[in-house]
Amino acid sequence: MSEAQLRRITELGDPALDDYLRMTDVKLRSRVEVERGLFMAESFEVISRAMDAGMAPRSFLMSEKWLQKFAPLYERFPEVPVFVGEEALLEQLTGFHLHRGALAAMQRPELPGVAQLLEGARTVAVLEDIVDHTNVGAMFRSAAALGVDAVLVTPQCADPLYRRSIRVSMGTVFQVPWTRLTSWPAAGIDGLHEAGFDVLALALTDGAAPLDGVDLGPKRKVALVLGAEGHGLKPATLRAVDEHVVIPMAGGVDSLNVAAASAVVFWQRRAMLSLG
Ligand SMILES: C[S@@+](CC[C@H](N)C(=O)[O-])C[C@H]1O[C@@H](n2cnc3c(N)ncnc32)[C@H](O)[C@@H]1O
């Protein structure tokens, strides 16, 4: 590594280090990362998956003992600084111990437009106001594993590129095409209709059709809408969609966790596609 790339830090004055400030403050980070056009990748696997998906680092941060392990990553970007410091100093900056070795501040990619995202897609998931990063990550992982072509997140949905979402998704947030809607439900549902999608709400409403009786076969392009953890889908969404679909519950349980519900419906869609 060149001397120019290696930046040994003994104090926290460099403004480039601000990318790593107070990383345990979820509220602050959720705002600042979008404002600054960055997201954080941690661990060798996540950083390398992000890079393989075409994303560019703006800097790396690690202690001396990780330099060798992460060399194959930072050597791919010789012009990008690698900040190296004592563990206590790094902890003071980030607010936590970097037990996964290194962090990379990555350039946040520009998201595609909705029309572009829907082109060629036949199965789409819509995440309405899912606030928990763990659920967002788990839903992306299911989407990738079960053949969902694209994901739309509503304006209030938690950030798929927040580090917990990335980690829980196992890096599939870099793999599944996604974008954020600017308006939901009205304009968002209209856009789905214009692109030829039937919009199905996963909902526990009276009269919702049981999932196993719903046609999810290849003749239909479907958008599967899943709602917030606490109160479920918005009334306006429930009014605007084409159908309500319920996963029948047993054992006196009133609902599934939203990520579990997403896996069930994605699986059913996949099974019905393969039956033709
Ligand atoms: C924990 S549930 C919300 C429960 C909320 N009390 C309600 O009545 O919708 C979160 C989301 O998961 C999905 N979901 C969970 N269980 C479901 C089921 N049995 N059938 C259909 N959707 C379900 C729905 O999209 C729901 O909005």
CSV table of C-alpha atoms and ligand atoms in Angstrom, one decimal:
chain,number,residue,atom,x,y,z
A,1,MET,CA,0.0,0.0,0.0
A,2,SER,CA,1.3,3.5,-0.9
A,3,GLU,CA,2.1,6.0,1.8
A,4,ALA,CA,-0.6,8.2,0.3
A,5,GLN,CA,-3.3,5.5,0.8
A,6,LEU,CA,-2.3,4.7,4.4
A,7,ARG,CA,-3.5,7.4,6.8
A,8,ARG,CA,-2.5,6.7,10.4
A,9,ILE,CA,-4.8,8.6,12.7
A,10,THR,CA,-3.9,9.8,16.2
A,11,GLU,CA,-6.7,12.3,16.6
A,12,LEU,CA,-10.2,12.7,15.0
A,13,GLY,CA,-9.8,16.0,13.3
A,14,ASP,CA,-9.9,14.9,9.6
A,15,PRO,CA,-13.4,15.7,8.2
A,16,ALA,CA,-13.3,12.5,6.1
A,17,LEU,CA,-13.6,10.6,9.4
A,18,ASP,CA,-17.0,12.2,10.0
A,19,ASP,CA,-18.5,9.5,7.8
A,20,TYR,CA,-17.8,7.1,10.8
A,21,LEU,CA,-19.2,9.3,13.6
A,22,ARG,CA,-21.6,7.9,16.2
A,23,MET,CA,-22.5,4.8,14.4
A,24,THR,CA,-24.7,3.4,17.1
A,25,ASP,CA,-27.0,6.4,16.9
A,26,VAL,CA,-29.6,4.9,14.6
A,27,LYS,CA,-31.7,8.0,14.3
A,28,LEU,CA,-28.7,10.2,13.5
A,29,ARG,CA,-27.1,7.7,11.1
A,30,SER,CA,-30.4,7.1,9.2
A,31,ARG,CA,-30.5,10.8,8.4
A,32,VAL,CA,-26.8,11.6,7.9
A,33,GLU,CA,-26.0,8.7,5.7
A,34,VAL,CA,-28.6,9.6,3.1
A,35,GLU,CA,-27.7,13.3,3.4
A,36,ARG,CA,-24.0,12.6,2.9
A,37,GLY,CA,-24.7,10.1,0.1
A,38,LEU,CA,-23.0,7.2,1.8
A,39,PHE,CA,-23.7,3.9,3.4
A,40,MET,CA,-21.5,1.8,5.7
A,41,ALA,CA,-20.3,-1.7,4.9
A,42,GLU,CA,-18.7,-3.8,7.6
A,43,SER,CA,-16.9,-7.2,7.4
A,44,PHE,CA,-14.9,-8.6,4.6
A,45,GLU,CA,-17.8,-10.4,3.0
A,46,VAL,CA,-20.2,-7.4,3.0
A,47,ILE,CA,-17.6,-5.0,1.7
A,48,SER,CA,-16.5,-7.4,-1.0
A,49,ARG,CA,-20.1,-8.1,-2.1
A,50,ALA,CA,-20.8,-4.4,-2.3
A,51,MET,CA,-17.7,-3.9,-4.5
A,52,ASP,CA,-18.6,-6.9,-6.7
A,53,ALA,CA,-22.0,-5.2,-7.2
A,54,GLY,CA,-20.2,-2.2,-8.6
A,55,MET,CA,-20.2,0.1,-5.5
A,56,ALA,CA,-17.3,2.3,-4.8
A,57,PRO,CA,-15.7,2.9,-1.4
A,58,ARG,CA,-14.8,6.4,-0.3
A,59,SER,CA,-12.6,5.3,2.6
A,60,PHE,CA,-11.8,2.3,4.9
A,61,LEU,CA,-11.3,2.3,8.7
A,62,MET,CA,-9.6,-0.4,10.7
A,63,SER,CA,-6.9,-1.1,13.3
A,64,GLU,CA,-3.4,-2.2,12.3
A,65,LYS,CA,-4.1,-5.9,12.9
A,66,TRP,CA,-6.7,-6.1,10.1
A,67,LEU,CA,-4.5,-4.4,7.4
A,68,GLN,CA,-3.4,-7.7,5.9
A,69,LYS,CA,-6.7,-9.4,5.8
A,70,PHE,CA,-8.4,-6.5,4.1
A,71,ALA,CA,-5.6,-5.8,1.6
A,72,PRO,CA,-7.4,-7.6,-1.3
A,73,LEU,CA,-10.2,-5.1,-0.9
A,74,TYR,CA,-8.5,-1.7,-0.5
A,75,GLU,CA,-5.8,-2.6,-3.0
A,76,ARG,CA,-8.6,-2.6,-5.7
A,77,PHE,CA,-8.9,1.1,-5.0
A,78,PRO,CA,-5.4,2.6,-4.5
A,79,GLU,CA,-6.7,6.1,-4.5
A,80,VAL,CA,-9.1,5.6,-1.6
A,81,PRO,CA,-7.7,6.3,1.9
A,82,VAL,CA,-7.3,3.6,4.5
A,83,PHE,CA,-7.6,5.1,8.0
A,84,VAL,CA,-5.7,3.1,10.6
A,85,GLY,CA,-5.8,3.8,14.3
A,86,GLU,CA,-5.7,2.4,17.8
A,87,GLU,CA,-8.8,0.4,18.7
A,88,ALA,CA,-9.7,2.8,21.5
A,89,LEU,CA,-9.6,5.7,19.2
A,90,LEU,CA,-11.8,4.0,16.6
A,91,GLU,CA,-14.2,3.1,19.3
A,92,GLN,CA,-14.3,6.7,20.4
A,93,LEU,CA,-15.2,7.7,16.8
A,94,THR,CA,-17.7,5.1,15.9
A,95,GLY,CA,-19.2,4.3,19.4
A,96,PHE,CA,-18.6,0.6,19.2
A,97,HIS,CA,-15.8,-2.0,19.0
A,98,LEU,CA,-15.0,-3.0,15.4
A,99,HIS,CA,-15.2,-6.7,16.0
A,100,ARG,CA,-15.9,-7.4,12.3
A,101,GLY,CA,-12.5,-6.0,11.5
A,102,ALA,CA,-13.0,-3.0,9.2
A,103,LEU,CA,-15.6,-0.6,8.1
A,104,ALA,CA,-15.9,0.9,4.6
A,105,ALA,CA,-17.8,4.1,3.9
A,106,MET,CA,-19.3,3.5,0.5
A,107,GLN,CA,-20.7,5.8,-2.1
A,108,ARG,CA,-24.5,5.4,-1.9
A,109,PRO,CA,-25.7,4.4,-5.4
A,110,GLU,CA,-28.2,6.3,-7.4
A,111,LEU,CA,-31.6,4.5,-7.3
A,112,PRO,CA,-33.4,3.6,-10.5
A,113,GLY,CA,-36.7,5.1,-11.4
A,114,VAL,CA,-39.8,3.1,-10.7
A,115,ALA,CA,-40.7,2.5,-14.4
A,116,GLN,CA,-37.1,1.4,-15.1
A,117,LEU,CA,-37.2,-1.0,-12.1
A,118,LEU,CA,-40.5,-2.5,-13.2
A,119,GLU,CA,-39.4,-3.2,-16.8
A,120,GLY,CA,-39.2,-6.9,-17.3
A,121,ALA,CA,-40.2,-7.7,-13.7
A,122,ARG,CA,-43.2,-10.1,-13.0
A,123,THR,CA,-43.0,-10.4,-9.3
A,124,VAL,CA,-42.5,-7.3,-7.1
A,125,ALA,CA,-42.6,-6.8,-3.4
A,126,VAL,CA,-43.7,-3.5,-1.8
A,127,LEU,CA,-42.5,-2.9,1.7
A,128,GLU,CA,-44.9,-0.4,3.2
A,129,ASP,CA,-43.4,1.6,6.1
A,130,ILE,CA,-41.4,-1.3,7.5
A,131,VAL,CA,-39.5,0.4,10.3
A,132,ASP,CA,-37.3,-2.3,11.6
A,133,HIS,CA,-33.9,-2.7,9.8
A,134,THR,CA,-33.9,-6.4,10.7
A,135,ASN,CA,-37.2,-7.0,9.0
A,136,VAL,CA,-36.1,-5.1,5.9
A,137,GLY,CA,-32.9,-7.1,5.6
A,138,ALA,CA,-34.8,-10.4,6.1
A,139,MET,CA,-37.4,-9.5,3.5
A,140,PHE,CA,-34.6,-8.7,0.9
A,141,ARG,CA,-33.0,-12.1,1.7
A,142,SER,CA,-36.3,-13.9,1.1
A,143,ALA,CA,-36.9,-11.9,-2.0
A,144,ALA,CA,-33.5,-12.8,-3.4
A,145,ALA,CA,-33.8,-16.5,-2.4
A,146,LEU,CA,-37.4,-16.9,-3.6
A,147,GLY,CA,-37.2,-15.3,-7.0
A,148,VAL,CA,-38.8,-11.8,-6.4
A,149,ASP,CA,-37.6,-9.6,-9.3
A,150,ALA,CA,-37.7,-6.2,-7.6
A,151,VAL,CA,-38.5,-4.5,-4.4
A,152,LEU,CA,-40.2,-1.1,-3.9
A,153,VAL,CA,-39.9,0.6,-0.5
A,154,THR,CA,-42.4,3.3,0.5
A,155,PRO,CA,-41.2,6.8,1.5
A,156,GLN,CA,-41.3,6.0,5.3
A,157,CYS,CA,-39.7,2.5,5.0
A,158,ALA,CA,-36.4,2.0,6.8
A,159,ASP,CA,-33.2,2.2,4.7
A,160,PRO,CA,-32.2,-1.1,3.0
A,161,LEU,CA,-28.7,0.3,3.0
A,162,TYR,CA,-28.5,0.8,6.8
A,163,ARG,CA,-25.7,-1.5,8.0
A,164,ARG,CA,-28.1,-3.8,10.0
A,165,SER,CA,-30.3,-4.2,7.0
A,166,ILE,CA,-27.3,-5.0,4.9
A,167,ARG,CA,-26.0,-7.5,7.4
A,168,VAL,CA,-29.3,-9.3,7.9
A,169,SER,CA,-29.9,-9.4,4.2
A,170,MET,CA,-26.6,-11.2,3.8
A,171,GLY,CA,-25.7,-8.6,1.1
A,172,THR,CA,-28.8,-9.3,-1.0
A,173,VAL,CA,-29.7,-5.6,-0.9
A,174,PHE,CA,-26.9,-5.3,-3.5
A,175,GLN,CA,-28.3,-8.0,-5.6
A,176,VAL,CA,-32.1,-7.5,-5.7
A,177,PRO,CA,-33.0,-4.4,-7.8
A,178,TRP,CA,-34.9,-1.9,-5.6
A,179,THR,CA,-35.9,1.7,-5.4
A,180,ARG,CA,-37.8,4.1,-3.1
A,181,LEU,CA,-41.2,5.3,-4.1
A,182,THR,CA,-41.7,9.0,-3.7
A,183,SER,CA,-45.5,8.7,-3.3
A,184,TRP,CA,-47.6,6.0,-1.7
A,185,PRO,CA,-50.2,4.6,-1.9
A,186,ALA,CA,-52.0,6.6,-4.6
A,187,ALA,CA,-49.4,7.4,-7.2
A,188,GLY,CA,-47.4,4.3,-6.4
A,189,ILE,CA,-50.3,1.9,-6.9
A,190,ASP,CA,-51.3,3.8,-10.1
A,191,GLY,CA,-47.8,3.3,-11.4
A,192,LEU,CA,-48.0,-0.4,-10.7
A,193,HIS,CA,-51.3,-0.7,-12.5
A,194,GLU,CA,-49.9,1.2,-15.5
A,195,ALA,CA,-47.0,-1.2,-15.7
A,196,GLY,CA,-49.6,-4.1,-15.8
A,197,PHE,CA,-49.3,-5.3,-12.2
A,198,ASP,CA,-52.2,-6.6,-10.1
A,199,VAL,CA,-51.6,-5.2,-6.6
A,200,LEU,CA,-52.3,-7.7,-3.8
A,201,ALA,CA,-52.3,-6.6,-0.2
A,202,LEU,CA,-51.2,-9.2,2.4
A,203,ALA,CA,-53.7,-8.4,5.0
A,204,LEU,CA,-55.7,-9.8,7.9
A,205,THR,CA,-58.9,-8.2,6.8
A,206,ASP,CA,-62.4,-9.7,6.9
A,207,GLY,CA,-63.1,-11.2,3.5
A,208,ALA,CA,-59.4,-11.5,2.5
A,209,ALA,CA,-58.9,-14.5,0.2
A,210,PRO,CA,-56.9,-17.4,1.7
A,211,LEU,CA,-53.4,-17.5,0.0
A,212,ASP,CA,-53.7,-21.1,-1.2
A,213,GLY,CA,-56.8,-20.2,-3.2
A,214,VAL,CA,-55.3,-17.1,-4.9
A,215,ASP,CA,-54.1,-17.4,-8.5
A,216,LEU,CA,-50.4,-16.4,-8.4
A,217,GLY,CA,-49.7,-18.2,-11.7
A,218,PRO,CA,-47.6,-17.0,-14.6
A,219,LYS,CA,-50.4,-15.2,-16.4
A,220,ARG,CA,-50.3,-12.4,-13.8
A,221,LYS,CA,-47.7,-9.8,-13.0
A,222,VAL,CA,-48.1,-9.3,-9.2
A,223,ALA,CA,-47.1,-6.7,-6.7
A,224,LEU,CA,-47.2,-8.2,-3.2
A,225,VAL,CA,-47.7,-5.4,-0.6
A,226,LEU,CA,-46.7,-6.1,3.0
A,227,GLY,CA,-47.4,-3.7,5.9
A,228,ALA,CA,-45.9,-2.3,9.0
A,229,GLU,CA,-45.1,-4.4,12.1
A,230,GLY,CA,-47.6,-2.8,14.5
A,231,HIS,CA,-50.7,-1.7,12.7
A,232,GLY,CA,-50.4,-3.4,9.3
A,233,LEU,CA,-51.3,-1.7,6.0
A,234,LYS,CA,-52.8,1.8,5.8
A,235,PRO,CA,-56.5,2.0,5.2
A,236,ALA,CA,-55.8,4.0,2.0
A,237,THR,CA,-53.7,1.1,0.7
A,238,LEU,CA,-56.3,-1.5,1.6
A,239,ARG,CA,-58.9,0.5,-0.3
A,240,ALA,CA,-56.7,1.1,-3.4
A,241,VAL,CA,-55.3,-2.4,-4.0
A,242,ASP,CA,-57.0,-5.1,-6.2
A,243,GLU,CA,-57.2,-7.9,-3.7
A,244,HIS,CA,-56.6,-8.8,-0.1
A,245,VAL,CA,-54.9,-12.0,0.6
A,246,VAL,CA,-54.5,-13.7,4.0
A,247,ILE,CA,-52.2,-16.5,5.1
A,248,PRO,CA,-54.6,-18.6,7.3
A,249,MET,CA,-53.4,-18.7,10.9
A,250,ALA,CA,-53.7,-21.6,13.3
A,251,GLY,CA,-53.0,-22.1,17.0
A,252,GLY,CA,-54.7,-18.9,18.1
A,253,VAL,CA,-51.9,-16.8,16.6
A,254,ASP,CA,-53.2,-13.6,15.1
A,255,SER,CA,-50.5,-12.8,12.6
A,256,LEU,CA,-47.0,-13.6,11.4
A,257,ASN,CA,-43.9,-11.4,11.7
A,258,VAL,CA,-43.9,-9.4,8.4
A,259,ALA,CA,-40.6,-11.0,7.2
A,260,ALA,CA,-42.0,-14.5,7.8
A,261,ALA,CA,-45.2,-13.5,6.0
A,262,SER,CA,-43.1,-12.2,3.0
A,263,ALA,CA,-41.3,-15.6,2.8
A,264,VAL,CA,-44.5,-17.5,2.8
A,265,VAL,CA,-46.1,-15.5,0.0
A,266,PHE,CA,-42.9,-15.3,-2.1
A,267,TRP,CA,-42.7,-19.1,-1.8
A,268,GLN,CA,-46.3,-19.5,-2.9
A,269,ARG,CA,-45.8,-17.3,-5.9
A,270,ARG,CA,-42.7,-19.2,-6.9
A,271,ALA,CA,-44.5,-22.5,-6.5
A,272,MET,CA,-47.4,-21.4,-8.7
A,273,LEU,CA,-45.0,-20.0,-11.3
A,274,SER,CA,-43.3,-23.3,-11.6
A,275,LEU,CA,-46.6,-25.2,-11.9
A,276,GLY,CA,-47.3,-23.0,-15.0
B,1,LIG,C1,-47.3,-8.2,12.1
B,1,LIG,S1,-48.4,-7.9,10.8
B,1,LIG,C2,-49.4,-6.6,11.3
B,1,LIG,C3,-50.5,-7.1,12.1
B,1,LIG,C4,-51.6,-6.0,12.2
B,1,LIG,N1,-52.2,-6.1,13.5
B,1,LIG,C5,-52.7,-6.2,11.1
B,1,LIG,O1,-53.8,-6.5,11.4
B,1,LIG,O2,-52.3,-6.1,9.9
B,1,LIG,C6,-47.3,-7.1,9.6
B,1,LIG,C7,-47.7,-7.4,8.2
B,1,LIG,O3,-47.4,-8.7,7.9
B,1,LIG,C8,-48.2,-9.3,7.0
B,1,LIG,N2,-48.9,-10.4,7.6
B,1,LIG,C9,-48.6,-11.0,8.8
B,1,LIG,N3,-49.4,-12.0,9.0
B,1,LIG,C10,-50.2,-12.2,7.9
B,1,LIG,C11,-51.2,-13.1,7.6
B,1,LIG,N4,-51.5,-14.1,8.4
B,1,LIG,N5,-51.8,-13.0,6.4
B,1,LIG,C12,-51.5,-11.9,5.6
B,1,LIG,N6,-50.5,-11.0,5.8
B,1,LIG,C13,-49.9,-11.1,7.0
B,1,LIG,C14,-49.2,-8.1,6.6
B,1,LIG,O4,-48.8,-7.5,5.4
B,1,LIG,C15,-49.1,-7.2,7.8
B,1,LIG,O5,-49.4,-5.9,7.4
